Structures are given as structure tokens and as C-alpha cells.
Coordinates of C-alpha atoms and ligand atoms in Angstrom, one line a residue:
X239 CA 217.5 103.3 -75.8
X240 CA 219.7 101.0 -77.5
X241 CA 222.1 103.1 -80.6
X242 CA 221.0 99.8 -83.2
X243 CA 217.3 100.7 -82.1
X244 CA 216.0 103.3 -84.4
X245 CA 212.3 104.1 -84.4
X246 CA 210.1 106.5 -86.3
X247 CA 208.2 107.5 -83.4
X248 CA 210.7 107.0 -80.1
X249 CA 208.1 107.8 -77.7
X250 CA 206.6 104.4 -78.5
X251 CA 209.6 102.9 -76.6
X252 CA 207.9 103.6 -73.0
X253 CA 209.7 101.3 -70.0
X254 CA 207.2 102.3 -67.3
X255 CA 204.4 100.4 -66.6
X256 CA 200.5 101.4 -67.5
X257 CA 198.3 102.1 -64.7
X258 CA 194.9 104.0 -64.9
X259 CA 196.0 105.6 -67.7
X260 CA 199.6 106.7 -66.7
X261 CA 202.8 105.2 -67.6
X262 CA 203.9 104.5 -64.1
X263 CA 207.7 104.0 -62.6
X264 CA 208.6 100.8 -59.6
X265 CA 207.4 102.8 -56.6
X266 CA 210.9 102.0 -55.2
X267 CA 212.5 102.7 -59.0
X268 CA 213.5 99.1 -59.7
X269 CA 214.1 98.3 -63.3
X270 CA 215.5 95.2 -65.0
X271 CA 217.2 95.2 -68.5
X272 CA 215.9 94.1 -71.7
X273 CA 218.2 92.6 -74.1
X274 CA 218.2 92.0 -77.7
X275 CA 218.5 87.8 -78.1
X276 CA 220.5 88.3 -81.2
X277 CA 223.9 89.9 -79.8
X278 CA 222.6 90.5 -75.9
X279 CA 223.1 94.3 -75.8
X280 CA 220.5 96.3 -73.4
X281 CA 217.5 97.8 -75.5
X282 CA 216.2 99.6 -72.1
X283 CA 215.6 99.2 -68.9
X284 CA 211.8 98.6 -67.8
X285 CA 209.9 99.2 -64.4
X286 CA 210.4 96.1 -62.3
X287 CA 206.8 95.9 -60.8
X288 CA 205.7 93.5 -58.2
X289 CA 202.1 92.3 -56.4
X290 CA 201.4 95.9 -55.1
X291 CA 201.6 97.2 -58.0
X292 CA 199.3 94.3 -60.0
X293 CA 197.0 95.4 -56.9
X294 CA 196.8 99.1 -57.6
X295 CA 195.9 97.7 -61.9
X296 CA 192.9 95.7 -60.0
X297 CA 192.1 98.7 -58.4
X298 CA 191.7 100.9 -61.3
X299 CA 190.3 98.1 -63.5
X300 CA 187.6 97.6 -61.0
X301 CA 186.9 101.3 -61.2
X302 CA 186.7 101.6 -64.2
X303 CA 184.7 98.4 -65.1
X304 CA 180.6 99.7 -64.7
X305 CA 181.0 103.2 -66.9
X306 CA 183.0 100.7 -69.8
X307 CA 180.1 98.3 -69.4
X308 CA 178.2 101.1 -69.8
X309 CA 179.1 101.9 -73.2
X310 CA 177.9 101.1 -76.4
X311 CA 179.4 98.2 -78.2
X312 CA 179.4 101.0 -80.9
X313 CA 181.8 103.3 -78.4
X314 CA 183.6 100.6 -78.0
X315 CA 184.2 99.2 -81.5
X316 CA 185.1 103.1 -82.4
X317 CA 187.9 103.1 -79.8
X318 CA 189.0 99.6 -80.9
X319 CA 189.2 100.7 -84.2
X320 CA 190.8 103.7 -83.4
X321 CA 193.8 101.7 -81.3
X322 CA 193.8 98.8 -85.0
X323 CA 194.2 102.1 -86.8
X324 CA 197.3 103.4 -84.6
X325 CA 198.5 100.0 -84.9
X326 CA 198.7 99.6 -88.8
X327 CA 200.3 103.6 -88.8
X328 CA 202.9 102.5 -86.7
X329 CA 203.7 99.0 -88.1
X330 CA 207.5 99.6 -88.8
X331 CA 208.0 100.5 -85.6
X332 CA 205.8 98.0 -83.7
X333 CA 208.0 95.4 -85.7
X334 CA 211.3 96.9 -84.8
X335 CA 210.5 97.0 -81.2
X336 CA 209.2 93.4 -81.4
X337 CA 212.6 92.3 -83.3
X338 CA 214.8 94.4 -80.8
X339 CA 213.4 92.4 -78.0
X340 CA 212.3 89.0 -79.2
X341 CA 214.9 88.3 -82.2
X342 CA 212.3 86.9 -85.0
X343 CA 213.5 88.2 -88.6
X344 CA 211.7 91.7 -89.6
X345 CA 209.8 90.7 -92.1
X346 CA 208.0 87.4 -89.7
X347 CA 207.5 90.9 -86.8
X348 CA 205.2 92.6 -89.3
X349 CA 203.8 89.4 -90.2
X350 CA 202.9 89.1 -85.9
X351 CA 201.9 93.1 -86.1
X352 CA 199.2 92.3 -89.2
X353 CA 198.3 89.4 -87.3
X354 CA 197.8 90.8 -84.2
X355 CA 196.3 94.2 -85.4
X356 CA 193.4 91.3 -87.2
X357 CA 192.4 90.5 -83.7
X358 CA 191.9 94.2 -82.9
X359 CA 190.0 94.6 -85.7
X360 CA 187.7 91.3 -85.6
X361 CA 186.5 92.0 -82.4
X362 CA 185.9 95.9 -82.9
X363 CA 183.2 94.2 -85.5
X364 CA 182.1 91.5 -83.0
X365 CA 181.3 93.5 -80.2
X366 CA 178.4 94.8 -81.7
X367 CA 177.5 91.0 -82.7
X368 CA 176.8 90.2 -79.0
X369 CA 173.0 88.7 -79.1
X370 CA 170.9 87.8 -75.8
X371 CA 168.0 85.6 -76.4
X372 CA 164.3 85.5 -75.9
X373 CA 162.9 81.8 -75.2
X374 CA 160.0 79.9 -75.8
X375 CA 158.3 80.8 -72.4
X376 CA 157.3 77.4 -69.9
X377 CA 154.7 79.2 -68.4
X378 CA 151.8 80.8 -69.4
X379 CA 152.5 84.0 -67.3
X380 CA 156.3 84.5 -67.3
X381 CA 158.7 85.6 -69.9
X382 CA 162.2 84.1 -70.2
X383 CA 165.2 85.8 -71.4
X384 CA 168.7 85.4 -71.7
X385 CA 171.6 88.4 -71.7
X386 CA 175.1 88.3 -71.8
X387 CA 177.1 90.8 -69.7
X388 CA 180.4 91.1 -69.7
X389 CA 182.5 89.3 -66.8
X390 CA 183.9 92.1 -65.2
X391 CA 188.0 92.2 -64.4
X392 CA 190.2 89.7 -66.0
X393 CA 194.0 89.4 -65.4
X394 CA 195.5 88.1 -68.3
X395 CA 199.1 86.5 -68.7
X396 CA 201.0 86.5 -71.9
X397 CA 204.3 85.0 -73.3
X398 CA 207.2 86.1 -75.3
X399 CA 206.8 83.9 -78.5
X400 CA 204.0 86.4 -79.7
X401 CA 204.5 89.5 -77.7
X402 CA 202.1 91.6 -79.6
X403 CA 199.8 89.0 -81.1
X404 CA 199.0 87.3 -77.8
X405 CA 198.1 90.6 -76.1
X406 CA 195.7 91.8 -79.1
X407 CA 193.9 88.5 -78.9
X408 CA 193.3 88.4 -75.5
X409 CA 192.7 92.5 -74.7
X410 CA 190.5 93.2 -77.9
X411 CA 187.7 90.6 -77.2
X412 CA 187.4 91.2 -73.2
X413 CA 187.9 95.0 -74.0
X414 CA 185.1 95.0 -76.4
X415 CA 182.9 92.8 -74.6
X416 CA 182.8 95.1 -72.1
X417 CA 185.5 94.2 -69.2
X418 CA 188.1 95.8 -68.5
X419 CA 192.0 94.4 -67.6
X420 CA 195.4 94.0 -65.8
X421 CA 197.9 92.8 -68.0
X422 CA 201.7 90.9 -67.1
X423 CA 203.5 90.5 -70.3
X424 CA 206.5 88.3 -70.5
X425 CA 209.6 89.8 -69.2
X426 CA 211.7 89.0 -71.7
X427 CA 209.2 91.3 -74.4
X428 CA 207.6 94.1 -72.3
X429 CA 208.1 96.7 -74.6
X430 CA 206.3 95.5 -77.3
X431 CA 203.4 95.4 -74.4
X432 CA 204.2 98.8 -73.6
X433 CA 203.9 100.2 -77.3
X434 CA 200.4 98.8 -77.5
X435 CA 199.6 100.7 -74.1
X436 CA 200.6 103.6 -75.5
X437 CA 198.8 103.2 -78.6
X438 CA 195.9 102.6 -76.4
X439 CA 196.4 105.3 -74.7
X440 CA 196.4 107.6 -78.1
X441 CA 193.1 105.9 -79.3
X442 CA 191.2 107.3 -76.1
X443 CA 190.4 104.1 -73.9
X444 CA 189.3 105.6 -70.1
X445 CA 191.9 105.1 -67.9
X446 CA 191.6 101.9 -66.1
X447 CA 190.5 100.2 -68.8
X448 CA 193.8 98.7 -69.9
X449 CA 196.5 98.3 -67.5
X450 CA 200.0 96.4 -68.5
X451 CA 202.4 95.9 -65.6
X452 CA 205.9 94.6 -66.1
X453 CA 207.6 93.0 -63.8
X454 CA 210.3 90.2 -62.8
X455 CA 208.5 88.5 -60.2
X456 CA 205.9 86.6 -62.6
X457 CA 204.6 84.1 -59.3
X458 CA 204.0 86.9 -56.8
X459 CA 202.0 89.2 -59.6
X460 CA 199.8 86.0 -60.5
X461 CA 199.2 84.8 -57.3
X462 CA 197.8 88.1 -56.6
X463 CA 195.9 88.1 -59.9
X464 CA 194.0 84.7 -59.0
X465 CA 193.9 85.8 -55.4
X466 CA 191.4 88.8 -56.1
X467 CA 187.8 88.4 -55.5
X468 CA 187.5 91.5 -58.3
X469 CA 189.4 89.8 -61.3
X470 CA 186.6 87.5 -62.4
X471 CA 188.8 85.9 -65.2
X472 CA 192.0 84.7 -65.6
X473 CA 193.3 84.2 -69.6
X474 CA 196.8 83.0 -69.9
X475 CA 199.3 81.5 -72.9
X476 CA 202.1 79.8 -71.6
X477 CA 203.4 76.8 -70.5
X478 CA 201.3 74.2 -69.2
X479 CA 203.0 74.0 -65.6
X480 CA 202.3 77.7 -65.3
X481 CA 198.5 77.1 -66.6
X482 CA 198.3 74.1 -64.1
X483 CA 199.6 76.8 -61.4
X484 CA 196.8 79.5 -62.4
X485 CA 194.1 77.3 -62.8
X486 CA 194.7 76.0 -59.0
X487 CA 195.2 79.4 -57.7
X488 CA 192.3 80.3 -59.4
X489 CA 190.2 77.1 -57.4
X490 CA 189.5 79.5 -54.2
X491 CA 188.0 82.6 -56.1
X492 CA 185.8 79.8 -58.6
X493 CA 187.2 82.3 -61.9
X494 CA 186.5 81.7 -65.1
X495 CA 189.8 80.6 -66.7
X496 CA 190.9 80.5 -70.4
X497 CA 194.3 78.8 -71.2
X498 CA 196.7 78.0 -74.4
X499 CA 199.4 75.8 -73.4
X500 CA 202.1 73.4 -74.5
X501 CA 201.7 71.7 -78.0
X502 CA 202.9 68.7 -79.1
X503 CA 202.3 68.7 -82.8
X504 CA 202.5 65.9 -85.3
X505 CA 202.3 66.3 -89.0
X506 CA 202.0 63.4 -91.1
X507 CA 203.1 62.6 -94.4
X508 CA 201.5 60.1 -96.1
X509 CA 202.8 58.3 -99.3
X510 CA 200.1 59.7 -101.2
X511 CA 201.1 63.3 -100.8
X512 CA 202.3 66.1 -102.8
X513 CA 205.7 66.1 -102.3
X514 CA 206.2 70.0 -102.9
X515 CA 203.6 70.8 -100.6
X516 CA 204.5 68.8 -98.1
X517 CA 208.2 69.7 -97.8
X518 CA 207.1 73.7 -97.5
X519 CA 204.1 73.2 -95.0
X520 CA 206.3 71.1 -92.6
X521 CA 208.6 74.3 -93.4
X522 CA 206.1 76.9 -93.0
X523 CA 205.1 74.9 -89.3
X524 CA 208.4 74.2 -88.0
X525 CA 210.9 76.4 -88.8
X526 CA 208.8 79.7 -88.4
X527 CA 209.9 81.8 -85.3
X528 CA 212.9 79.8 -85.0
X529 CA 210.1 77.0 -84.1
X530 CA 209.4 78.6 -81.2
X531 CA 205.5 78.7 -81.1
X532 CA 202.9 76.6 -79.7
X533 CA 201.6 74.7 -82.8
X534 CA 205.1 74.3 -84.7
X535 CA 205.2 70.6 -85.6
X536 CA 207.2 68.5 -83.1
X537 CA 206.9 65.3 -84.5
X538 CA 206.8 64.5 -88.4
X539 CA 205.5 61.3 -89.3
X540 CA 206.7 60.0 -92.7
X541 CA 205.2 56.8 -94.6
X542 CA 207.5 54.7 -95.5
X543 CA 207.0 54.9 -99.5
X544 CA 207.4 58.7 -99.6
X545 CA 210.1 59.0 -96.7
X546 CA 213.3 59.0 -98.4
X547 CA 212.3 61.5 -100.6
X548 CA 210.8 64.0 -98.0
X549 CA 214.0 63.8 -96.2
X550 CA 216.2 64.8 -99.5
X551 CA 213.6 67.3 -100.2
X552 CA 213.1 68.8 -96.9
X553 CA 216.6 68.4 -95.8
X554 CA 218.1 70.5 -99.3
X555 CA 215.6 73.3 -98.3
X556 CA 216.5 73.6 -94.5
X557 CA 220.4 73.7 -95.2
X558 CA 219.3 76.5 -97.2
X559 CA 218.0 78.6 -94.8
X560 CA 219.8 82.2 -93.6
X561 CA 220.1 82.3 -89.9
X562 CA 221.2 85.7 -88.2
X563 CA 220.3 88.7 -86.6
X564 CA 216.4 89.8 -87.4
X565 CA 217.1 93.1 -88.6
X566 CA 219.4 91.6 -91.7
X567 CA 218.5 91.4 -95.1
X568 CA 217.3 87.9 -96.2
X569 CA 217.5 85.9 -93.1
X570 CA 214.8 83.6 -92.0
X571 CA 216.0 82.3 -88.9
X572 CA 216.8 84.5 -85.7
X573 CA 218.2 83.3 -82.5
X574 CA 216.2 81.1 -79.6
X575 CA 215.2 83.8 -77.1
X576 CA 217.4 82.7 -73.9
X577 CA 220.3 79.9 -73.1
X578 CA 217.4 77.8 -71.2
X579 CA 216.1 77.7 -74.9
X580 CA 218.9 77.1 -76.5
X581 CA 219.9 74.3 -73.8
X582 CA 216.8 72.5 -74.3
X583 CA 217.7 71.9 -78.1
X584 CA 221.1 70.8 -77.5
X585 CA 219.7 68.3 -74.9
X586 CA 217.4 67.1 -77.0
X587 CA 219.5 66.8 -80.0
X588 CA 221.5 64.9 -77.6
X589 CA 219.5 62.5 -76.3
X590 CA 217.7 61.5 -79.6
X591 CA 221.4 60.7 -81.0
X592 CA 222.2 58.7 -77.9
X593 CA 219.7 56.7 -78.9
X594 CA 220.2 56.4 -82.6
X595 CA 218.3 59.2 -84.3
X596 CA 220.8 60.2 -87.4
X597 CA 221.3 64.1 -88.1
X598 CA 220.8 64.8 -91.6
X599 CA 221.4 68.5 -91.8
X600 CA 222.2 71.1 -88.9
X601 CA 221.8 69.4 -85.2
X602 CA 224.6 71.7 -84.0
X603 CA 224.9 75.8 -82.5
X604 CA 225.5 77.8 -85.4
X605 CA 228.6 79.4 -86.2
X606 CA 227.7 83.1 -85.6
X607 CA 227.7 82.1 -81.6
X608 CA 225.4 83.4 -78.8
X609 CA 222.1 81.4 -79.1
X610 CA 221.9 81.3 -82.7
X611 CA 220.8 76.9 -83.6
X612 CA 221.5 75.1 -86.9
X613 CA 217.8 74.7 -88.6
X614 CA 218.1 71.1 -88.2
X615 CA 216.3 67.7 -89.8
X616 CA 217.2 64.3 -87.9
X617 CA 215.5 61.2 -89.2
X618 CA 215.5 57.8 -87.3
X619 CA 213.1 59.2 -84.5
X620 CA 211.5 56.6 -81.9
X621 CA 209.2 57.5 -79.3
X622 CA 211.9 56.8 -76.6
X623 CA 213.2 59.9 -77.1
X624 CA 212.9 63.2 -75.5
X625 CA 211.6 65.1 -78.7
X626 CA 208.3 62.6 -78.6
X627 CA 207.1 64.1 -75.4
X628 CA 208.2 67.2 -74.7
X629 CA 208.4 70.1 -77.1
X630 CA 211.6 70.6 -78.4
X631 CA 211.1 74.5 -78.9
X632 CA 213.6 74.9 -81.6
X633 CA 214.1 74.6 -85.5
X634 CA 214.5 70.6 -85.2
X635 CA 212.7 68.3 -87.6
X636 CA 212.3 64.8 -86.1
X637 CA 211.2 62.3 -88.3
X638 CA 209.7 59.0 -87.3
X639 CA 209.0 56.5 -90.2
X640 CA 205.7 54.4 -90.8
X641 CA 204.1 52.0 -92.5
X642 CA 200.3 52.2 -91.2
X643 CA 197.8 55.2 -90.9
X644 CA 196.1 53.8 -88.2
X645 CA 200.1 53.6 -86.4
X646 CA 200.4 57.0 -87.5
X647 CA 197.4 58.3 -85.9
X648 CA 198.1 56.5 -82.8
X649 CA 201.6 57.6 -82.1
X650 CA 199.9 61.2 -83.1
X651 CA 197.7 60.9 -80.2
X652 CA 200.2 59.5 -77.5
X653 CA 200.9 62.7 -76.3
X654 CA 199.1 65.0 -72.9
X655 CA 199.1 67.8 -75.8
X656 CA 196.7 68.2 -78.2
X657 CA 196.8 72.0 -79.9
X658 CA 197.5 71.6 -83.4
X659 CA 198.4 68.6 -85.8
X660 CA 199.0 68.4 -89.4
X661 CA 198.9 65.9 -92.2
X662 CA 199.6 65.7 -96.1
X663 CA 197.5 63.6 -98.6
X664 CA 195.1 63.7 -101.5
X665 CA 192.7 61.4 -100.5
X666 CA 189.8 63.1 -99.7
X667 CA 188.2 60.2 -97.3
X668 CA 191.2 60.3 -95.3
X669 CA 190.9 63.9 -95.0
X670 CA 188.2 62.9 -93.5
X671 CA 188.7 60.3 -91.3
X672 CA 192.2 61.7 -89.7
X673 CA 190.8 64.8 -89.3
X674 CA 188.1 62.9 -86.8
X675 CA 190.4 60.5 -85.5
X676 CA 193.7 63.4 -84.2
X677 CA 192.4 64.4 -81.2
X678 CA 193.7 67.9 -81.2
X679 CA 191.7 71.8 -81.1
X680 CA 192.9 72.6 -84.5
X681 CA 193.6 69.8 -87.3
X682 CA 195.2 71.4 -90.6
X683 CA 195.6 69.2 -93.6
X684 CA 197.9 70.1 -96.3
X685 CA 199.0 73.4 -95.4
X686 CA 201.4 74.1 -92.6
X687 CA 200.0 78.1 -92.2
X688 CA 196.3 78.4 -91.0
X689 CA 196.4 80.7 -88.2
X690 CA 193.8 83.5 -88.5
X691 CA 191.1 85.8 -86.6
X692 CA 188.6 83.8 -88.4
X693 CA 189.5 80.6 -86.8
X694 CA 188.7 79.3 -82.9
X695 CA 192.4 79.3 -81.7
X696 CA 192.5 76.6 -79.0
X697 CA 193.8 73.3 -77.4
X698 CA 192.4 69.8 -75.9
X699 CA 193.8 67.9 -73.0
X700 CA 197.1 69.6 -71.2
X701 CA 196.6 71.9 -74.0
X702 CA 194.4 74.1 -72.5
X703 CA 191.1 75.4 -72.4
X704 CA 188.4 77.9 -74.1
X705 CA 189.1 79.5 -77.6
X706 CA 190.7 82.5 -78.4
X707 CA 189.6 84.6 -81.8
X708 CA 186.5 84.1 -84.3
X709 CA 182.7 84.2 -83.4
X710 CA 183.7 82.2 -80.2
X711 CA 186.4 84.2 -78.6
X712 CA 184.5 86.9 -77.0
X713 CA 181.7 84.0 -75.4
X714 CA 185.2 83.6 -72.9
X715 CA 184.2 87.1 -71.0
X716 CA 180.7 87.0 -71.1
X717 CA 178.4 85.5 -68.3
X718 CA 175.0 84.2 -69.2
X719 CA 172.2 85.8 -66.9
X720 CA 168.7 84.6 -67.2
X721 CA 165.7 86.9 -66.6
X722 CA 162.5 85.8 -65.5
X723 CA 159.6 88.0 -66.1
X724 CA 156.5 86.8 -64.2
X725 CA 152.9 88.3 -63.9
X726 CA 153.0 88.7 -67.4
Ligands
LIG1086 P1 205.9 80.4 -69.4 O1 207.2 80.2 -68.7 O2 204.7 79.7 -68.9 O3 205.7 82.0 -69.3 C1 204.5 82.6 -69.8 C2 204.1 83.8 -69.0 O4 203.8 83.3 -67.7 C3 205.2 84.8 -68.8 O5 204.6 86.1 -68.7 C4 205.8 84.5 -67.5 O6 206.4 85.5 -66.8 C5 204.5 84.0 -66.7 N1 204.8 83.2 -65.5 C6 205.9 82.4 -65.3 N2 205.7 81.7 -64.1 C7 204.5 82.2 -63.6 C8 203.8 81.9 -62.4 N3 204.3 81.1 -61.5 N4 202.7 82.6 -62.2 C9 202.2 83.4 -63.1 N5 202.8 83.7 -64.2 C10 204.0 83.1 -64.5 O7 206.0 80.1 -70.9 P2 207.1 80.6 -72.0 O8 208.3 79.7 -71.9 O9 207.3 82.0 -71.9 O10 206.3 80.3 -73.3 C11 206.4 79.1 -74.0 C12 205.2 78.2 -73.8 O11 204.0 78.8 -74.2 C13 205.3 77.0 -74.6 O12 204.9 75.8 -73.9 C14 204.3 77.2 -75.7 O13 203.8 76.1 -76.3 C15 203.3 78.0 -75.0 N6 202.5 78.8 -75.9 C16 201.2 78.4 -76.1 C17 200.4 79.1 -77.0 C18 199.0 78.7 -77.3 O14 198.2 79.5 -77.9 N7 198.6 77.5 -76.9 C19 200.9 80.2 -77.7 C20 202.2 80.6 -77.5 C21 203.0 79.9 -76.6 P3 208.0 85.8 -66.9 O15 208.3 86.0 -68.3 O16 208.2 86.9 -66.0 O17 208.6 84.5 -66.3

């Protein structure tokens, strides 16, 4: 274990991988490091697992599937609640771990563990809110039903923005519906994974039932993941190339397939705003996590009559924001996860400069070094740039000026994306009316913070498909059956 690393409860910090209820090394003893973001020193060294192994997680998964079925949704809410309880408990060092690896500031970690923990919790209530159906009978003589049952295996793929959150939101509904699962988390986060396998583990979940495997080769282990008749379900959060790859992998076996991908987000300020409000939602959505999460705002659209005065506003706050390591007092703003991160912002700063996009604060590497970026606001945007199409990943505020809210809306919607998107006004008609016209799975007007168990989590277009959380999110892993009584 790394010296800076210092946990409560060590044996959280497992670097094997979760099979059937063991923590399980390589079969050939291949590990690869984990390093911490913020000064690149090795936090452990994790079991580099491959295909075989994802095959031996089916294995048990499908072994384990009919007795989980089998239980109550009250069994299986107690366990749930069990693991939520375990969870909160071990919070401090759940958000360590999670900093260690991932580099967000302490404070945003618990922030993730709460969030993540609500997931746990919300479905431990909702599985025993699963309702069937009896129907108005066609016929005289038969009766007509409807049950849901769960789906059986899923495989489920998760990134490093959210290590903890994106597992909890995926596992808790399929896990409480009834299925049971194979896991790859990201490998630059596994042992944030790891702790919540072995917090499974404490809460009494059958072996089989949750299996995590870590590994390097993230093509070969999801190949075999879509290749498997048994894994009825694929749920992923990630890029949309990778979801493109899954969901055609997925073609041959006709799964069932749940994905949150890229975002593109706009957030629009119109002249009739609330200045104060504005400036700290378009902080609250872009700078969090270094603004490296799905539904950070991308784009910021600015009317012309309250742009100059966003900018100073915005601009005073960003160049007041700490940047540093996670674990320090006060600071805000870790470091991007990996040089391809941190290369992407640079290129994109870059090319919207080439191209005459002025940088108002920030727009350069900071002076502590590594992968630590300036929090950045550059104003002059144009949809010529890079930053208007591709997500920028980074804490960089482009601003593109407008006159029109029907020009606004449209250069909202020119995108393949459409997760979140964000405007400010007091005008309660055009509340309204943008909030039909954005063509996006989640529309948040003036607030930039919305995210919750309560809400269906989700994208349209290239952003993805299903909904992950509220009353929705455990419909992903249930089939419909109809039975058809006759004689009757
Ligand atoms: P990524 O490269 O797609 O990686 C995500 C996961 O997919 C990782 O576990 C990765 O494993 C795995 N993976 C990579 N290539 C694969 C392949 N060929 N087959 C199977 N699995 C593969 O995405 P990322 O860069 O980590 O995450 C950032 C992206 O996620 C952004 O686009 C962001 O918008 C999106 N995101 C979306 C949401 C949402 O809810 N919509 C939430 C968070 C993030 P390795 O780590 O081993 O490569």
C-alpha cells in the first residue's frame, strides 16, 4: 500500500479480483500498478485479469442466478441495506481510496460515496415495489397476466469519472431485481470497485452474485462479456465509441443493452437571468471533478445583454479556485486523471485560440506540474471549433455569444449528444418552451446540480440508451412475461 494512503480499515484496500465470493489473484499472477493522478506514485498493484477469467465470473453468476431469483425482494432489500449500511460506516475510507486513485478533492469523494450509497439504498426500497399486472381478459374463458422476472446475468462496464457511484447504480438495481453480475471497472479506479466487493462480501450476498474483475485488457474481457449466450444484459458508462463497440458485439447474442455515453452539454444564459445564480450553476456543472463527468457543461451560451457581465463574474470566481492534490485542505480542483486527458485540453485550448477564441482566465497547465490544468474561461467561441463537438473533458468554459433564443436552442441541439443541458432565466413560459425544444434526457434550468436517485439518469441520440436510477431504473433488468390462463 502506498505510505500517503492511510485507511481506517486497510483490509478494504483488496487488489485481487472478486469471483464467487473470493478475492481471486491473475491465474498466472499478473498485476498492473495503480497510481495516484495527483503526484503518480503506486497506490497498489491489482490482479491483471483477462477473458478467462470474465469467463469463470459468468460461470459463477450463472450459478448463482435461480436461488437469487429465488429470494424475496424482502431478502434482498435486507442484504442491500445491509452493504448501504457498510458503505456509510466506512465512508472516510471509501473516499480516501477513491481520492488515492481517481484525484477528485476529499470533500467532492464523500460527496460520490453519499451519492453512490443513495443508489444502494433506493433500490433496496424498490425491489419490493416490482408489480406484475392482471389485465382486462379478451376472452371469456382465459385469464391474462403479466410478470416481471428478472433478466438473468448482466455484464456491466464502468468508468473512472465515478468509480463508486457508477458501480452502485448499476449493481444495486440488477442485484435487487433479481439478477446477478460480472463486473469490469475501469483500470485506472479498480480499487474503489474492490472496496465495494468487499463490503459486499461483509453484507452476506451468495457467492456468485457479485463478481468484479479487474483487468488491463478492457476489449478481450468485453468481447467475451457480449459473446456469452448466459449474460443476458449488457449496462455500460463510457464513451460512446466503446458503447457503439458493445452494442454491435452485443448484435449476435440479441442482449438487452443499457448505455450512458458522451455528453455534449450546453447551458444557456439568457439576458433575463439571475446573474448570481447563473455564474455558480455554470460553476457547480463545469468545474466539478475537474469537469470530468458526462453532463459538465461544454458549451455556455451567453445573450448578448448579459454576456459581459457573466464573463467578469464567472471569470473572478474561476481564478479563485484552489487547484492541488485531493487530499489538501481547501482545494477544489484535483488533477485530470491521465496525460491523454490532459492532452485533449491543451489541444483544445489550442485550436479554439487558432481560431480566435480569447482566454480570459487560466487556458494554460498549472504551475504545480504533472497533469494538474488552469480552471479556465475563454470567450469568443464559434462552432468551428473543436470544443463545439467534442467534449473537452476538462475545467474549460467556452463561451459563445447570442442574440436569439431560437439561435441559442439551435446551436444547443447541433450536436450527436444529447445527455444533459442547462439554461438560466426567470421567465417561466420559456422555462417551458426550452425545456421542450433541448432535445436532451435530462434538461435542468437554473441550477447547475440536479443529480439524484430520485431522477431517471439518461441520454438521447449518441448519448445512449435506457435510464439508470428512480422508479425506472430497475424496468432495465426485468423481462416482461405474459401468462395466459385458458379453460377458465
Ligand atoms: P471509456 O474509454 O469508454 O472507458 C469506460 C470503460 O470501458 C472502462 O472500464 C474501459 O476499460 C472500458 N473499455 C474500453 N475499451 C473497451 C472495449 N473495447 N470493450 C469493452 N470495454 C472497454 O471511457 P472513459 O474515458 O473511461 O470515460 C469517459 C467517458 O465516459 C466520457 O465520454 C463521459 O462522457 C462518459 N461518461 C458517461 C456517463 C453517463 O452517465 N452518460 C457517466 C460518466 C462518464 P479500461 O479502463 O480498462 O480501458
Amino acid at each position: 500500500m502506498s505510505a500517503s494512503l492511510i485507511l481506517n480499515d486497510p483490509t478494504l484496500l483488496q487488489t485481487n479480483a472478486f469471483i464467487d465470493g473470493v478475492f481471486t489473484a491473475a491465474p498466472n499472477g499478473k498485476t498492473f500498478a495503480v497510481r495516484n493522478p495527483a503526484n503518480g506514485e503506486i497506490i497498489a498493484e491489482v490482479a491483471d485479469c483477462g477473458a478467462d477469467d470474465i469467463a469463470r465470473a459468468i460461470d459463477a453468476a450463472d450459478t448463482a442466478r435461480h436461488s437469487w431469483a429465488a429470494t424475496t425482494a424482502k431478502e434482498r432489500s435486507a442484504i442491500l441495506r445491509k452493504w448501504n449500511d457498510l458503505c456509510l460506516e466506512n465512508i472516510d475510507d471509501l473516499a480516501a481510496i477513491l481520492t488515492a486513485e481517481m484525484g477528485k478533492p476529499l470533500a467532492e469523494a464523500k460527496g460520490e460515496i453519499l451519492y453512490g450509497t443513495s443508489f444502494i439504498d433506493w433500490f433496496a426500497e424498490e425491489a419490493r415495489r416490482v408489480t406484475g399486472d392482471v389485465l382486462e381478459s379478451p376472452f371469456p374463458d382465459k385469464k391474462f397476466i403479466v410478470l416481471k422476472q428478472p433478466i438473468g446475468v448482466f455484464g456491466a462496464i464502468t468508468p473512472w469519472n465515478f468509480p463508486n457511484a457508477m458501480i452502485t447504480r448499476k449493481v444495486s438495481p440488477g442485484i435487487a431485481a433479481g439478477c446477478t453480475c460480472v463486473l469490469k471497472p475501469a483500470e485506472q479506479t479498480p480499487l474503489s470497485a474492490l472496496a465495494l466487493a468487499e463490503l459486499a462480501r461483509r453484507a452476506g450476498f451468495p457467492k456468485g452474485v457479485i463478481n468484479i474483475v479487474t483487468g488491463m485488457d478492457a476489449p478481450a474481457m468485453g468481447e467475451t462479456l457480449c459473446a456469452d449466450e448466459r449474460v443476458r444484459k449488457i449496462t455500460f458508462t463510457g464513451s460512446t465509441e466503446v458503447g457503439r463497440i458493445l452494442m454491435r458485439q452485443s448484435a449476435d447474442t440479441i442482449k438487452k443493452i443499457s448505455l450512458e455515453l458522451g455528453g455534449n452539454a450546453p447551458l444557456i444564459v439568457f439576458d433575463d437571468a439571475d446573474l448570481t445564480e447563473a455564474v455558480e450553476g455554470a460553476i457547480a456543472s463545469k468545474y466539478r471533478n475537474a469537469g470530468q463527468t458526462c453532463v459538465c457543461a461544454n458549451r455556455m451560451f451567453v445573450q448578448s445583454g448579459i454576456h459581459d457581465k457573466f464573463v467578469a463574474a464567472l471569470a473572478e470566481k474561476v481564478a479563485e479556485m484552489k487547484v492541488g492534490d485531493g487530499f489538501e485542505e481547501g482545494v477544489v480542483q484535483g488533477p485530470i486523471i491521465d496525460q491523454q486527458g490532459f492532452d485533449k485540453i491543451e489541444r483544445h485550448i489550442a485550436d479554439a485560440t487558432a481560431k480566435g477564441g480569447v482566454v480570459v482566465t487560466g487556458g494554460k497547465p498549472h504551475e504545480k506540474g504533472g497533469t494538474f490544468y488552469q480552471p479556465t474561461v475563454l470567450t469568443g467561441a464559434t462552432r468551428d471549433m473543436q470544443l463545439f463537438s467534442e467534449e473537452t473533458f476538462g475545467p474549460v468554459a467556452a463561451l459563445f455569444k447570442f442574440d436569439k433564443e431560437e439561435d441559442a436552442i439551435a446551436a444547443a441541439n447541433d450536436t450527436i449528444f444529447g445527455l444533459a443541458a442547462y439554461f438560466f432565466t426567470k421567465d417561466v413560459s420559456r422555462i417551458f418552451r426550452v425545456s421542450e425544444a433541448l432535445e436532451y434526457g435530462m434538461v435542468v434550468s437554473n441550477t447547475g446540480a440536479y443529480s439524484s436517485e430520485v431522477g431517471p439518469f439518461g441520454g438521447v441520440k449518441a448519448s445512449g440508451l435506457g435510464r439508470e436510477g428512480s422508479k425506472y431504473g430497475i424496468d432495465e433488468f426485468m423481462e416482461i412475461k405474459l401468462m395466459v390462463i385458458g379453460g377458465v
